[in-house]
Amino acid sequence: MRTLDFANGDTLPMLGLGTWKSKPGEVYEAVKAAISLGYRHIDCAHIYGNEAEVGQALEEAISGGAVRREQLWITSKLWNNAHAPEDVQPALRETLANLRLDYLDLYLMHWPVAQKKDAVFPKSGADLIALEQLPVADTWGGMEQLVDAGLARHIGVSNFSVAKLRRLIDSARIKPAMNQIELHPYLQQNAMLEFCQQVGIHVTAYSPLGSSDRPAGMKADDEPVLLEDATVQRIADAHQASPAQVLLAWALQRGTAAIPKSVNPERMKQNLAAADLALNDNDIAALADLERHRRYVDGATWALPDSGYTVANLWDE
Ligand code: A2P
């Protein structure tokens, strides 16, 4: 498995297992199966509501000798209601307790969005806190302390625009090591990739398969289904591969990590094998033509009246 490399010698296996939308009751089996199939990178988040089950699977895999802790790369994410600097370390400690780990490989600020502590998901603008009041830089200060304390080996962000990354880099003592963003042939993020390469920030592609199992409230009626795209299908047929494998090979060939979610061992195996699929120049050119700037996860959840957040200012577009 190809890796993304870090200055301290750590290596991130580029293909990982996503756990967003993996239900408690399913994710325990999924993580155990993934580890026995050879996955060594698991992507988690507090807000997914399933970290305790992931943790049970991790503990059993480690104590049973299937894998050693240091062979695994475990990522998790700080939720928006714990952005006050003094709330950051307690939030990570809760995640570590759930995951039954004593450190994370990577901890990400999940969104550049701050919420009141008692609001898990905002119902009105009053549940949100403007970034002018609780700046990203303050939260980042709390994140930096996690590295100092040895609780997170690396820290980074998710859903950040280039403009927000630039501002963060200007004020940060520890540069973010990662930006995890939605990334697939319908949302190629070329400018972001170029910027991150210039400044030495790795990129992870979330929703690399188009996340068709998103909750109904996050889906548009007319949205294109990435896994059914005719070009993707044609390339898959030519390589005797599946559409999912084409999408994942594309992500890896562009130098990004990818975290397809699955709870199905056959699909997990297929997704991991995508690391061995080599797309040719014609395939890459045909996939480049699919760009349509389609965000499946558009951040509209935070764009509530009187919140100060809009979809436009979230992405700086
Ligand atoms: P399942 O968990 O039943 O396998 P994303 O990673 O973009 O969020 O996409 C996740 C969705 O894609 C889930 O519905 C998942 O279903 C499905 N999926 C994962 N791997 C494959 C695959 N190899 N082929 C088809 N669908 C897949």
Coordinates of C-alpha atoms and ligand atoms in Angstrom, one line a residue:
M1 CA 0.0 0.0 0.0
R2 CA 1.3 3.4 -1.0
T3 CA 1.6 5.9 1.9
L4 CA 1.6 9.6 2.6
D5 CA 4.8 10.5 4.5
F6 CA 5.2 12.9 7.4
A7 CA 8.4 14.8 8.5
N8 CA 8.7 12.7 11.7
G9 CA 8.8 9.4 9.7
D10 CA 5.1 8.5 10.2
T11 CA 3.3 7.0 7.2
L12 CA -0.4 7.0 6.4
P13 CA -1.7 4.1 4.2
M14 CA -3.5 6.0 1.4
L15 CA -6.5 3.8 1.3
G16 CA -8.5 3.8 4.5
L17 CA -11.9 2.7 5.8
G18 CA -14.5 5.4 6.2
T19 CA -17.0 5.0 9.1
W20 CA -19.4 7.9 8.5
K21 CA -22.9 6.5 8.1
S22 CA -21.7 3.0 9.4
K23 CA -24.4 2.2 11.9
P24 CA -23.7 1.0 15.4
G25 CA -24.5 -2.7 15.1
E26 CA -22.6 -2.8 11.8
V27 CA -19.4 -1.0 12.3
Y28 CA -17.9 -3.4 14.9
E29 CA -18.0 -6.2 12.3
A30 CA -16.9 -3.9 9.5
V31 CA -13.8 -2.7 11.4
K32 CA -12.9 -6.3 12.4
A33 CA -13.3 -7.5 8.8
A34 CA -11.4 -4.5 7.5
I35 CA -8.4 -5.2 9.7
S36 CA -8.3 -8.9 8.7
L37 CA -8.6 -7.9 5.0
G38 CA -5.5 -5.7 5.5
Y39 CA -6.9 -2.2 6.2
R40 CA -4.5 -0.3 8.4
H41 CA -6.1 3.2 8.2
I42 CA -9.5 3.8 9.8
D43 CA -11.2 7.2 9.6
C44 CA -13.5 8.1 12.5
A45 CA -15.3 11.1 14.1
H46 CA -17.0 11.8 17.4
I47 CA -20.1 13.0 15.5
Y48 CA -20.5 9.7 13.7
G49 CA -21.9 8.3 17.0
N50 CA -20.2 5.0 16.5
E51 CA -16.7 5.4 18.0
A52 CA -17.4 3.1 21.0
E53 CA -18.1 0.2 18.6
V54 CA -15.1 1.0 16.5
G55 CA -13.0 1.0 19.7
Q56 CA -14.3 -2.4 20.7
A57 CA -13.2 -3.8 17.3
L58 CA -9.8 -2.1 17.6
E59 CA -9.2 -3.4 21.1
E60 CA -10.1 -6.9 20.1
A61 CA -8.0 -6.8 17.0
I62 CA -5.0 -5.5 18.9
S63 CA -5.3 -7.7 22.0
G64 CA -6.0 -10.8 19.8
G65 CA -2.8 -10.2 17.9
A66 CA -4.3 -9.4 14.5
V67 CA -2.4 -6.1 14.4
R68 CA -0.2 -4.0 16.6
R69 CA -1.3 -0.5 17.6
E70 CA 1.6 1.1 15.8
Q71 CA 0.7 -0.6 12.5
L72 CA -2.7 1.3 12.5
W73 CA -3.4 4.8 11.5
I74 CA -6.4 6.1 13.4
T75 CA -8.0 9.5 12.5
S76 CA -10.8 11.2 14.4
K77 CA -12.3 14.7 14.4
L78 CA -13.2 17.4 16.9
W79 CA -16.9 18.3 16.7
N80 CA -18.1 21.8 16.2
N81 CA -19.5 22.2 19.8
A82 CA -16.1 21.8 21.3
H83 CA -14.2 24.6 19.6
A84 CA -13.5 26.6 22.8
P85 CA -9.8 26.0 23.5
E86 CA -10.5 24.5 26.9
D87 CA -13.0 22.1 25.4
V88 CA -10.6 20.6 22.9
Q89 CA -8.6 18.3 25.1
P90 CA -11.7 16.9 26.9
A91 CA -13.3 16.2 23.5
L92 CA -10.2 14.2 22.4
R93 CA -10.1 12.3 25.7
E94 CA -13.7 11.3 25.2
T95 CA -12.9 10.1 21.7
L96 CA -9.8 8.2 23.0
A97 CA -11.9 6.5 25.7
N98 CA -14.5 5.5 23.1
L99 CA -11.8 4.2 20.7
R100 CA -9.9 2.5 23.6
L101 CA -6.7 4.2 22.5
D102 CA -4.1 6.3 24.3
Y103 CA -3.2 8.4 21.3
L104 CA -4.5 9.3 17.8
D105 CA -2.4 9.4 14.7
L106 CA -4.4 12.3 13.4
Y107 CA -7.0 14.6 14.9
L108 CA -8.9 17.0 12.6
M109 CA -11.0 20.1 13.3
H110 CA -14.1 18.7 11.6
W111 CA -15.5 22.0 10.2
P112 CA -14.6 25.7 10.3
V113 CA -17.8 26.2 12.1
A114 CA -18.3 26.8 15.8
Q115 CA -21.5 25.7 17.7
K116 CA -22.7 26.3 21.2
K117 CA -21.7 23.5 23.6
D118 CA -25.2 22.1 24.1
A119 CA -26.0 22.1 20.4
V120 CA -25.0 18.8 18.8
F121 CA -26.6 19.9 15.5
P122 CA -27.8 23.5 15.2
K123 CA -31.5 24.0 14.9
S124 CA -31.3 27.8 14.5
G125 CA -28.7 30.5 14.0
A126 CA -28.6 31.0 17.8
D127 CA -27.0 27.5 18.2
L128 CA -23.9 28.7 16.2
I129 CA -21.1 31.0 17.2
A130 CA -19.6 33.3 14.6
L131 CA -15.9 32.7 13.8
E132 CA -15.2 36.3 14.7
Q133 CA -16.2 35.4 18.3
L134 CA -14.6 32.0 18.5
P135 CA -11.8 32.1 15.9
V136 CA -10.4 29.0 14.2
A137 CA -6.9 30.2 15.5
D138 CA -8.1 29.9 19.1
T139 CA -9.4 26.3 18.5
W140 CA -6.2 25.5 16.8
G141 CA -4.2 26.6 19.9
G142 CA -6.2 23.9 21.7
M143 CA -5.3 21.4 19.0
E144 CA -1.6 22.2 19.2
Q145 CA -1.6 21.4 22.9
L146 CA -2.7 17.9 22.0
V147 CA 0.5 17.3 20.1
D148 CA 2.5 18.8 23.0
A149 CA 0.7 16.4 25.3
G150 CA 1.4 13.3 23.1
L151 CA -2.3 12.7 22.6
A152 CA -2.3 13.3 18.9
R153 CA 0.7 12.6 16.7
H154 CA -0.6 14.9 14.0
I155 CA -3.3 17.6 13.8
G156 CA -5.2 18.9 10.8
V157 CA -8.5 20.2 9.5
S158 CA -11.4 19.1 7.4
N159 CA -13.7 21.1 5.0
F160 CA -11.3 24.1 4.9
S161 CA -11.1 26.4 1.9
V162 CA -7.7 27.6 0.5
A163 CA -8.4 31.0 2.1
K164 CA -9.1 29.5 5.5
L165 CA -6.0 27.3 5.3
R166 CA -3.8 30.3 4.4
R167 CA -5.1 32.3 7.4
L168 CA -4.6 29.3 9.7
I169 CA -1.0 28.7 8.5
D170 CA -0.2 32.4 9.1
S171 CA -1.1 32.1 12.8
A172 CA -0.3 28.5 13.6
R173 CA 2.7 27.3 15.6
I174 CA 2.1 23.7 14.2
K175 CA 1.1 23.7 10.6
P176 CA -2.0 21.6 9.8
A177 CA -0.7 18.3 8.4
M178 CA -3.9 17.4 6.6
N179 CA -7.1 18.8 4.9
Q180 CA -9.8 16.2 4.6
I181 CA -12.2 17.3 1.9
E182 CA -14.9 16.0 -0.4
L183 CA -13.1 14.9 -3.5
H184 CA -14.2 12.9 -6.5
P185 CA -14.3 13.4 -10.3
Y186 CA -17.5 15.6 -10.0
L187 CA -15.6 17.8 -7.5
Q188 CA -11.9 17.7 -8.4
Q189 CA -10.6 20.5 -6.2
N190 CA -7.6 21.1 -8.5
A191 CA -6.7 24.5 -7.0
M192 CA -6.8 23.1 -3.5
L193 CA -4.5 20.2 -4.4
E194 CA -2.1 22.6 -6.0
F195 CA -2.1 24.8 -2.9
C196 CA -1.7 22.0 -0.5
Q197 CA 1.2 20.6 -2.5
Q198 CA 3.0 23.9 -2.5
V199 CA 2.7 24.4 1.3
G200 CA 3.2 20.7 2.3
I201 CA -0.3 19.7 3.5
H202 CA -1.6 16.3 2.7
V203 CA -5.1 15.8 1.4
T204 CA -7.6 13.1 2.1
A205 CA -10.6 12.5 -0.2
Y206 CA -13.9 11.9 1.6
S207 CA -17.1 10.7 -0.1
P208 CA -14.8 9.3 -2.9
L209 CA -17.7 7.2 -4.1
G210 CA -20.2 9.9 -4.0
S211 CA -21.8 8.9 -0.6
S212 CA -25.0 7.7 -2.0
D213 CA -26.1 6.5 1.5
R214 CA -26.2 10.1 2.8
P215 CA -29.4 10.9 4.9
A216 CA -32.3 11.9 2.7
G217 CA -32.1 15.5 4.0
M218 CA -28.7 15.9 2.6
K219 CA -29.6 14.7 -0.9
A220 CA -31.0 16.7 -3.9
D221 CA -33.7 15.0 -6.1
D222 CA -31.8 15.6 -9.3
E223 CA -28.3 14.7 -8.2
P224 CA -26.0 12.7 -10.5
V225 CA -25.0 9.3 -9.2
L226 CA -21.2 9.0 -9.4
L227 CA -21.0 5.2 -9.2
E228 CA -23.4 5.1 -12.2
D229 CA -21.4 7.5 -14.4
A230 CA -21.1 6.1 -17.9
T231 CA -17.4 7.2 -18.3
V232 CA -16.5 5.6 -15.0
Q233 CA -18.3 2.5 -16.0
R234 CA -16.6 2.4 -19.4
I235 CA -13.1 2.7 -17.8
A236 CA -14.0 0.1 -15.2
D237 CA -15.1 -2.4 -18.0
A238 CA -11.9 -1.8 -19.9
H239 CA -9.8 -2.7 -16.8
Q240 CA -12.2 -5.5 -15.7
A241 CA -12.6 -3.5 -12.5
S242 CA -15.6 -2.0 -10.7
P243 CA -16.6 1.7 -10.9
A244 CA -15.7 2.1 -7.2
Q245 CA -12.2 0.8 -8.0
V246 CA -11.8 3.3 -10.8
L247 CA -12.8 6.2 -8.5
L248 CA -10.4 5.0 -5.8
A249 CA -7.5 4.4 -8.1
W250 CA -8.1 8.0 -9.5
A251 CA -7.9 9.4 -6.0
L252 CA -4.7 7.6 -5.2
Q253 CA -3.0 8.4 -8.5
R254 CA -3.6 12.1 -7.7
G255 CA -1.7 11.7 -4.5
T256 CA -4.6 11.9 -2.1
A257 CA -5.6 9.4 0.6
A258 CA -9.2 8.1 0.2
I259 CA -11.5 6.7 2.8
P260 CA -14.4 4.8 1.1
K261 CA -17.1 3.8 3.6
S262 CA -18.3 0.2 3.4
V263 CA -19.8 -2.2 5.9
N264 CA -19.8 -5.0 3.3
P265 CA -16.6 -7.3 3.4
E266 CA -16.8 -8.0 -0.3
R267 CA -16.9 -4.3 -1.2
M268 CA -14.2 -3.5 1.4
K269 CA -11.9 -6.1 -0.2
Q270 CA -12.7 -4.7 -3.7
N271 CA -12.0 -1.2 -2.5
L272 CA -8.6 -2.1 -1.0
A273 CA -7.6 -3.9 -4.2
A274 CA -8.2 -0.6 -6.1
A275 CA -4.7 0.4 -4.8
D276 CA -3.3 -2.0 -7.4
L277 CA -5.3 -0.6 -10.4
A278 CA -3.3 1.6 -12.7
L279 CA -5.3 4.0 -14.8
N280 CA -3.7 5.2 -18.1
D281 CA -3.4 8.7 -19.5
N282 CA -6.5 8.4 -21.5
D283 CA -8.5 7.2 -18.5
I284 CA -7.2 10.2 -16.5
A285 CA -8.1 12.6 -19.2
A286 CA -11.6 11.2 -19.5
L287 CA -12.1 11.5 -15.8
A288 CA -10.8 15.0 -15.8
D289 CA -13.6 15.9 -18.1
L290 CA -16.2 14.9 -15.6
E291 CA -15.6 18.0 -13.3
R292 CA -18.9 19.6 -12.6
H293 CA -18.2 21.3 -9.2
R294 CA -20.8 19.1 -7.5
R295 CA -20.7 19.1 -3.7
Y296 CA -22.7 16.3 -2.3
V297 CA -21.9 17.6 1.2
D298 CA -22.5 21.3 0.7
G299 CA -22.5 22.6 4.3
A300 CA -26.0 24.0 4.0
T301 CA -26.6 22.6 7.6
W302 CA -24.6 25.5 9.0
A303 CA -26.1 28.2 6.7
L304 CA -28.9 29.1 9.1
P305 CA -30.5 32.6 9.2
D306 CA -28.7 35.0 11.6
S307 CA -25.9 32.5 12.1
G308 CA -23.3 34.5 10.1
Y309 CA -22.6 31.3 8.1
T310 CA -23.5 31.0 4.5
V311 CA -22.6 28.3 1.9
A312 CA -20.7 31.0 0.1
N313 CA -18.6 32.1 3.1
L314 CA -18.1 28.5 4.2
W315 CA -16.2 27.6 1.1
D316 CA -15.0 31.2 0.3
E317 CA -16.6 30.9 -3.2
Ligands
A2P1 P1 -21.9 -0.3 1.7 O1 -21.5 0.2 3.0 O2 -23.2 -1.1 1.8 O3 -20.8 -1.1 1.0 P2 -18.7 7.1 0.3 O4 -17.4 6.4 0.7 O5 -18.4 7.9 -0.9 O6 -19.4 7.8 1.4 O7 -19.7 6.0 -0.3 C1 -20.3 5.0 0.6 C2 -21.4 4.3 -0.1 O8 -20.9 3.5 -1.2 C3 -22.1 3.3 0.8 O9 -23.5 3.3 0.4 C4 -21.4 2.0 0.5 O10 -22.3 0.9 0.8 C5 -21.2 2.1 -1.0 N1 -20.0 1.3 -1.4 C6 -18.8 1.2 -0.8 N2 -18.0 0.4 -1.6 C7 -18.6 0.1 -2.7 C8 -18.3 -0.6 -3.9 N3 -17.1 -1.2 -4.0 N4 -19.2 -0.7 -4.9 C9 -20.4 -0.1 -4.7 N5 -20.8 0.6 -3.6 C10 -19.9 0.7 -2.6

